Short mmCIF file of C-alpha atoms and ligand atoms in Angstrom, two decimals:
data_model
loop_
_atom_site.label_atom_id
_atom_site.label_comp_id
_atom_site.label_asym_id
_atom_site.label_seq_id
_atom_site.Cartn_x
_atom_site.Cartn_y
_atom_site.Cartn_z
CA MET A 1 37.09 144.99 -123.95
CA THR A 2 39.71 142.87 -125.00
CA VAL A 3 39.55 140.24 -127.05
CA THR A 4 40.38 137.84 -124.25
CA ASP A 5 37.48 139.45 -121.85
CA LEU A 6 35.22 139.19 -124.83
CA GLN A 7 36.09 135.30 -125.41
CA ALA A 8 35.70 134.64 -121.42
CA LEU A 9 32.63 136.59 -121.41
CA ALA A 10 31.24 134.72 -124.13
CA GLU A 11 32.24 131.29 -122.36
CA ARG A 12 30.49 132.11 -119.09
CA ALA A 13 27.34 133.17 -120.85
CA GLY A 14 26.72 130.41 -122.56
CA ARG A 15 27.50 128.45 -119.75
CA GLU A 16 24.93 130.33 -117.21
CA LEU A 17 22.47 131.26 -119.90
CA GLU A 18 22.40 127.80 -121.29
CA GLU A 19 18.90 126.94 -119.66
CA ALA A 20 17.25 130.39 -119.65
CA PRO A 21 14.16 131.86 -122.23
CA ALA A 22 15.07 133.66 -125.65
CA PRO A 23 14.19 137.28 -124.28
CA GLU A 24 15.96 136.91 -120.99
CA ILE A 25 19.39 135.89 -123.30
CA LEU A 26 19.03 138.73 -125.68
CA ARG A 27 18.56 141.44 -122.85
CA TRP A 28 21.66 140.21 -121.21
CA ALA A 29 23.16 140.65 -124.93
CA ALA A 30 21.76 144.33 -125.12
CA GLU A 31 22.65 145.25 -121.57
CA THR A 32 26.33 143.72 -122.63
CA PHE A 33 27.26 145.06 -125.91
CA GLY A 34 24.70 147.85 -126.32
CA GLU A 35 25.05 149.47 -129.51
CA ARG A 36 27.87 147.26 -129.86
CA PHE A 37 25.83 144.22 -130.64
CA CYS A 38 23.66 143.42 -133.69
CA VAL A 39 20.87 140.62 -135.34
CA THR A 40 22.22 139.08 -138.45
CA SER A 41 18.96 137.84 -140.96
CA SER A 42 18.49 135.75 -143.89
CA MET A 43 15.05 137.49 -144.02
CA GLU A 44 13.80 133.60 -143.85
CA ASP A 45 11.58 134.79 -140.57
CA ALA A 46 11.88 138.02 -138.06
CA VAL A 47 11.45 135.59 -135.34
CA VAL A 48 15.36 136.88 -133.52
CA ALA A 49 14.89 140.22 -134.91
CA HIS A 50 11.61 140.72 -132.93
CA LEU A 51 12.99 139.27 -129.72
CA ALA A 52 15.80 141.82 -130.28
CA SER A 53 13.87 145.12 -130.67
CA ARG A 54 12.17 143.82 -127.26
CA ALA A 55 15.42 143.66 -126.04
CA LEU A 56 17.14 146.49 -127.30
CA PRO A 57 14.79 148.62 -129.63
CA GLY A 58 15.88 150.50 -132.82
CA VAL A 59 18.59 147.19 -132.68
CA ASP A 60 20.62 146.99 -135.93
CA VAL A 61 19.44 143.88 -138.11
CA VAL A 62 22.76 143.59 -141.01
CA PHE A 63 21.01 141.49 -143.90
CA LEU A 64 23.51 140.19 -146.46
CA ASP A 65 22.28 140.90 -150.40
CA THR A 66 23.74 138.59 -152.12
CA GLY A 67 22.53 139.33 -155.38
CA TYR A 68 21.00 136.49 -155.40
CA HIS A 69 17.92 136.46 -153.45
CA PHE A 70 14.04 135.40 -154.22
CA PRO A 71 12.16 138.66 -154.12
CA GLU A 72 10.00 137.33 -151.48
CA THR A 73 13.31 137.90 -149.47
CA ILE A 74 13.96 141.15 -150.39
CA GLY A 75 10.26 141.61 -149.75
CA THR A 76 10.68 140.46 -146.48
CA ARG A 77 14.00 142.68 -145.66
CA ASP A 78 11.30 145.65 -147.04
CA ALA A 79 8.64 144.67 -144.84
CA VAL A 80 10.41 144.10 -141.35
CA ALA A 81 12.60 147.39 -141.86
CA ALA A 82 9.12 149.22 -142.54
CA VAL A 83 7.22 148.00 -139.61
CA MET A 84 9.27 146.49 -136.74
CA ASP A 85 11.71 148.52 -134.27
CA VAL A 86 15.22 147.55 -135.71
CA ASN A 87 17.61 149.34 -138.40
CA VAL A 88 18.17 146.98 -141.23
CA ILE A 89 21.62 147.27 -143.14
CA THR A 90 21.66 145.35 -145.79
CA LEU A 91 25.49 144.38 -146.89
CA THR A 92 27.09 144.01 -150.36
CA PRO A 93 29.31 141.83 -152.06
CA ARG A 94 32.22 143.74 -153.90
CA ALA A 95 31.61 142.82 -156.96
CA SER A 96 27.78 142.55 -158.73
CA VAL A 97 27.05 139.14 -159.84
CA ALA A 98 27.75 140.37 -163.49
CA GLU A 99 31.16 141.60 -162.51
CA GLN A 100 31.57 138.25 -160.81
CA ASP A 101 30.53 136.70 -163.88
CA ALA A 102 33.27 138.24 -165.71
CA ALA A 103 35.61 137.36 -163.51
CA HIS A 104 35.50 133.96 -162.74
CA GLY A 105 32.64 132.95 -165.27
CA PRO A 106 28.78 132.51 -165.36
CA ARG A 107 27.36 130.21 -162.82
CA LEU A 108 29.64 130.23 -160.09
CA HIS A 109 27.70 128.76 -157.69
CA ASP A 110 27.46 125.50 -159.71
CA ARG A 111 31.14 125.04 -160.08
CA ASP A 112 32.43 126.16 -156.87
CA PRO A 113 29.75 127.02 -154.61
CA ASP A 114 32.59 127.55 -151.70
CA LEU A 115 33.82 130.24 -153.54
CA CYS A 116 30.62 132.01 -154.57
CA CYS A 117 29.85 131.80 -150.91
CA ALA A 118 33.03 133.44 -149.84
CA LEU A 119 32.71 135.89 -152.24
CA ARG A 120 28.99 136.94 -151.72
CA LYS A 121 28.46 136.54 -148.02
CA VAL A 122 31.25 135.18 -145.86
CA GLU A 123 33.92 138.68 -147.08
CA PRO A 124 30.47 140.94 -146.34
CA LEU A 125 29.39 139.37 -143.27
CA GLU A 126 32.83 139.91 -141.99
CA ARG A 127 33.23 143.66 -143.38
CA GLY A 128 29.61 144.32 -142.05
CA LEU A 129 30.76 142.59 -138.16
CA ALA A 130 33.67 145.22 -137.88
CA ALA A 131 31.14 147.46 -136.01
CA TYR A 132 30.27 145.56 -132.91
CA ASP A 133 32.00 143.18 -130.61
CA ALA A 134 28.59 140.62 -130.47
CA TRP A 135 26.50 139.34 -133.41
CA ALA A 136 23.11 136.74 -132.88
CA THR A 137 21.83 134.22 -135.28
CA GLY A 138 18.89 132.33 -135.77
CA LEU A 139 20.55 128.91 -135.48
CA ARG A 140 19.16 125.99 -134.04
CA ARG A 141 19.98 122.71 -133.02
CA ASP A 142 17.32 121.08 -134.77
CA GLU A 143 17.76 121.74 -137.86
CA SER A 144 20.68 119.96 -139.23
CA PRO A 145 23.54 117.87 -137.39
CA THR A 146 26.09 119.81 -138.50
CA ARG A 147 23.84 122.71 -136.01
CA ALA A 148 23.38 120.27 -132.90
CA GLY A 149 26.31 121.65 -130.81
CA THR A 150 25.06 125.41 -131.14
CA PRO A 151 25.69 127.15 -127.83
CA VAL A 152 23.30 129.87 -126.71
CA VAL A 153 26.26 132.22 -126.21
CA GLY A 154 29.58 131.05 -127.85
CA TRP A 155 32.87 132.26 -129.07
CA ASP A 156 33.27 132.39 -132.89
CA GLU A 157 36.92 132.05 -133.09
CA ARG A 158 37.00 132.89 -136.94
CA ARG A 159 35.69 136.63 -136.25
CA ARG A 160 36.60 136.93 -132.62
CA LYS A 161 33.45 138.20 -131.41
CA VAL A 162 30.43 136.96 -129.18
CA LYS A 163 27.99 135.02 -131.43
CA VAL A 164 24.47 134.70 -129.37
CA SER A 165 22.18 131.99 -131.05
CA PRO A 166 19.25 133.02 -128.69
CA ILE A 167 16.73 130.07 -130.02
CA ALA A 168 19.57 127.77 -130.74
CA ARG A 169 17.02 125.24 -128.19
CA TRP A 170 14.38 126.07 -129.83
CA THR A 171 11.79 123.41 -132.12
CA GLN A 172 10.64 124.11 -135.50
CA GLU A 173 6.99 124.15 -133.68
CA ASP A 174 8.33 126.90 -131.09
CA VAL A 175 8.99 128.77 -134.16
CA ASP A 176 5.77 128.38 -135.94
CA ALA A 177 4.33 129.25 -132.32
CA TYR A 178 6.14 132.56 -131.79
CA ILE A 179 5.59 133.97 -135.24
CA ALA A 180 1.87 133.03 -134.96
CA GLU A 181 1.55 134.67 -131.34
CA HIS A 182 3.52 137.85 -132.24
CA GLY A 183 2.00 137.78 -136.23
CA VAL A 184 5.82 137.95 -136.73
CA LEU A 185 6.48 138.40 -140.17
CA ALA A 186 7.98 135.05 -142.40
CA ASN A 187 8.86 134.82 -146.15
CA PRO A 188 6.11 133.47 -148.02
CA LEU A 189 8.50 131.25 -149.17
CA LEU A 190 7.90 129.25 -145.98
CA MET A 191 4.25 128.50 -147.16
CA ASP A 192 5.38 127.28 -150.30
CA GLY A 193 7.32 124.32 -149.95
CA TYR A 194 10.53 125.78 -148.73
CA ALA A 195 11.87 125.19 -145.17
CA SER A 196 15.26 127.18 -144.98
CA VAL A 197 15.22 129.72 -147.92
CA GLY A 198 18.87 131.41 -149.05
CA CYS A 199 20.12 132.36 -152.69
CA ALA A 200 17.55 130.99 -155.69
CA PRO A 201 19.95 128.72 -157.23
CA CYS A 202 21.01 126.47 -154.07
CA THR A 203 17.62 126.12 -152.53
CA ARG A 204 14.96 123.80 -153.36
CA ARG A 205 11.33 122.81 -151.95
CA ILE A 206 11.61 119.62 -149.75
CA ALA A 207 10.47 116.70 -149.47
CA ALA A 208 8.16 115.00 -146.40
CA GLY A 209 10.93 113.81 -143.92
CA GLU A 210 13.82 115.62 -144.98
CA ASP A 211 15.02 117.55 -142.75
CA ALA A 212 14.70 121.84 -142.59
CA ARG A 213 18.20 122.21 -144.54
CA ALA A 214 18.17 119.39 -147.09
CA GLY A 215 16.93 122.04 -149.46
CA ARG A 216 20.22 123.81 -149.30
CA TRP A 217 22.93 123.23 -152.03
CA SER A 218 20.90 120.07 -152.83
CA GLY A 219 22.94 117.31 -154.24
CA LEU A 220 26.40 119.07 -153.11
CA ALA A 221 28.27 117.75 -150.07
CA LYS A 222 27.91 121.32 -148.99
CA THR A 223 25.31 121.75 -145.53
CA GLU A 224 26.51 125.46 -144.83
CA CYS A 225 27.69 128.74 -146.67
CA GLY A 226 30.45 129.69 -144.06
CA LEU A 227 29.21 132.20 -141.73
CA HIS A 228 28.74 129.69 -139.34
CA GLY A 229 31.47 127.59 -139.91
S1 SF4 B 1 24.54 129.90 -151.50
FE1 SF4 B 1 24.43 129.75 -153.68
S2 SF4 B 1 24.78 131.68 -155.20
FE2 SF4 B 1 23.91 132.13 -152.40
S3 SF4 B 1 26.59 132.68 -152.43
FE3 SF4 B 1 26.55 130.67 -152.12
S4 SF4 B 1 26.83 129.71 -153.70
FE4 SF4 B 1 26.35 132.01 -154.53
#
């Protein structure tokens, strides 16, 4: 399929599947792309991986190991790999944290988080996604104003791939209910005051009334890591 075909397919599917339940969106992705489809997961929870494994058993679940994750996040990844019918693929940056410190100075995340995310998230993901035509994310419209317009299926112009967000229309209550009903793995930090889990240096607990992503890059204007821009 050409890039033009993929883009037209994404835009049509975004319209046709807007009201569809998440399992139907993932069935469409599995039937359309097969092994050229993967799920990306931050290991905040395994909801989309669980949904996708039902549509495409053994589906590739891509995880970015930035070198800065909480131990709980690495533990969640290992548990997902052990108990779910998925193929977890861990992507790593070209440089270790020590090598990055040597090249750019320590704590780049405090001084230039955009560069740190570009080196530790954006570049590895672009490399990792080269093998796929379509990727699924757990983005939800209710997470933050920057995500309010997320289509259930859209065109990722930057990577020239189809981007599937099967739970875009879900609320946090929907996620919690799915986790409870299916016993889906979730990061233990979600039970410890964190509403969104990223790299340890750039994530804090949130206070009552804050939106779910307020604990990410707290105090900085930055709200996204560049993966979804
Ligand atoms: S979230 Fe923070 S530590 Fe992680 S890659 Fe981005 S700036 Fe670096």
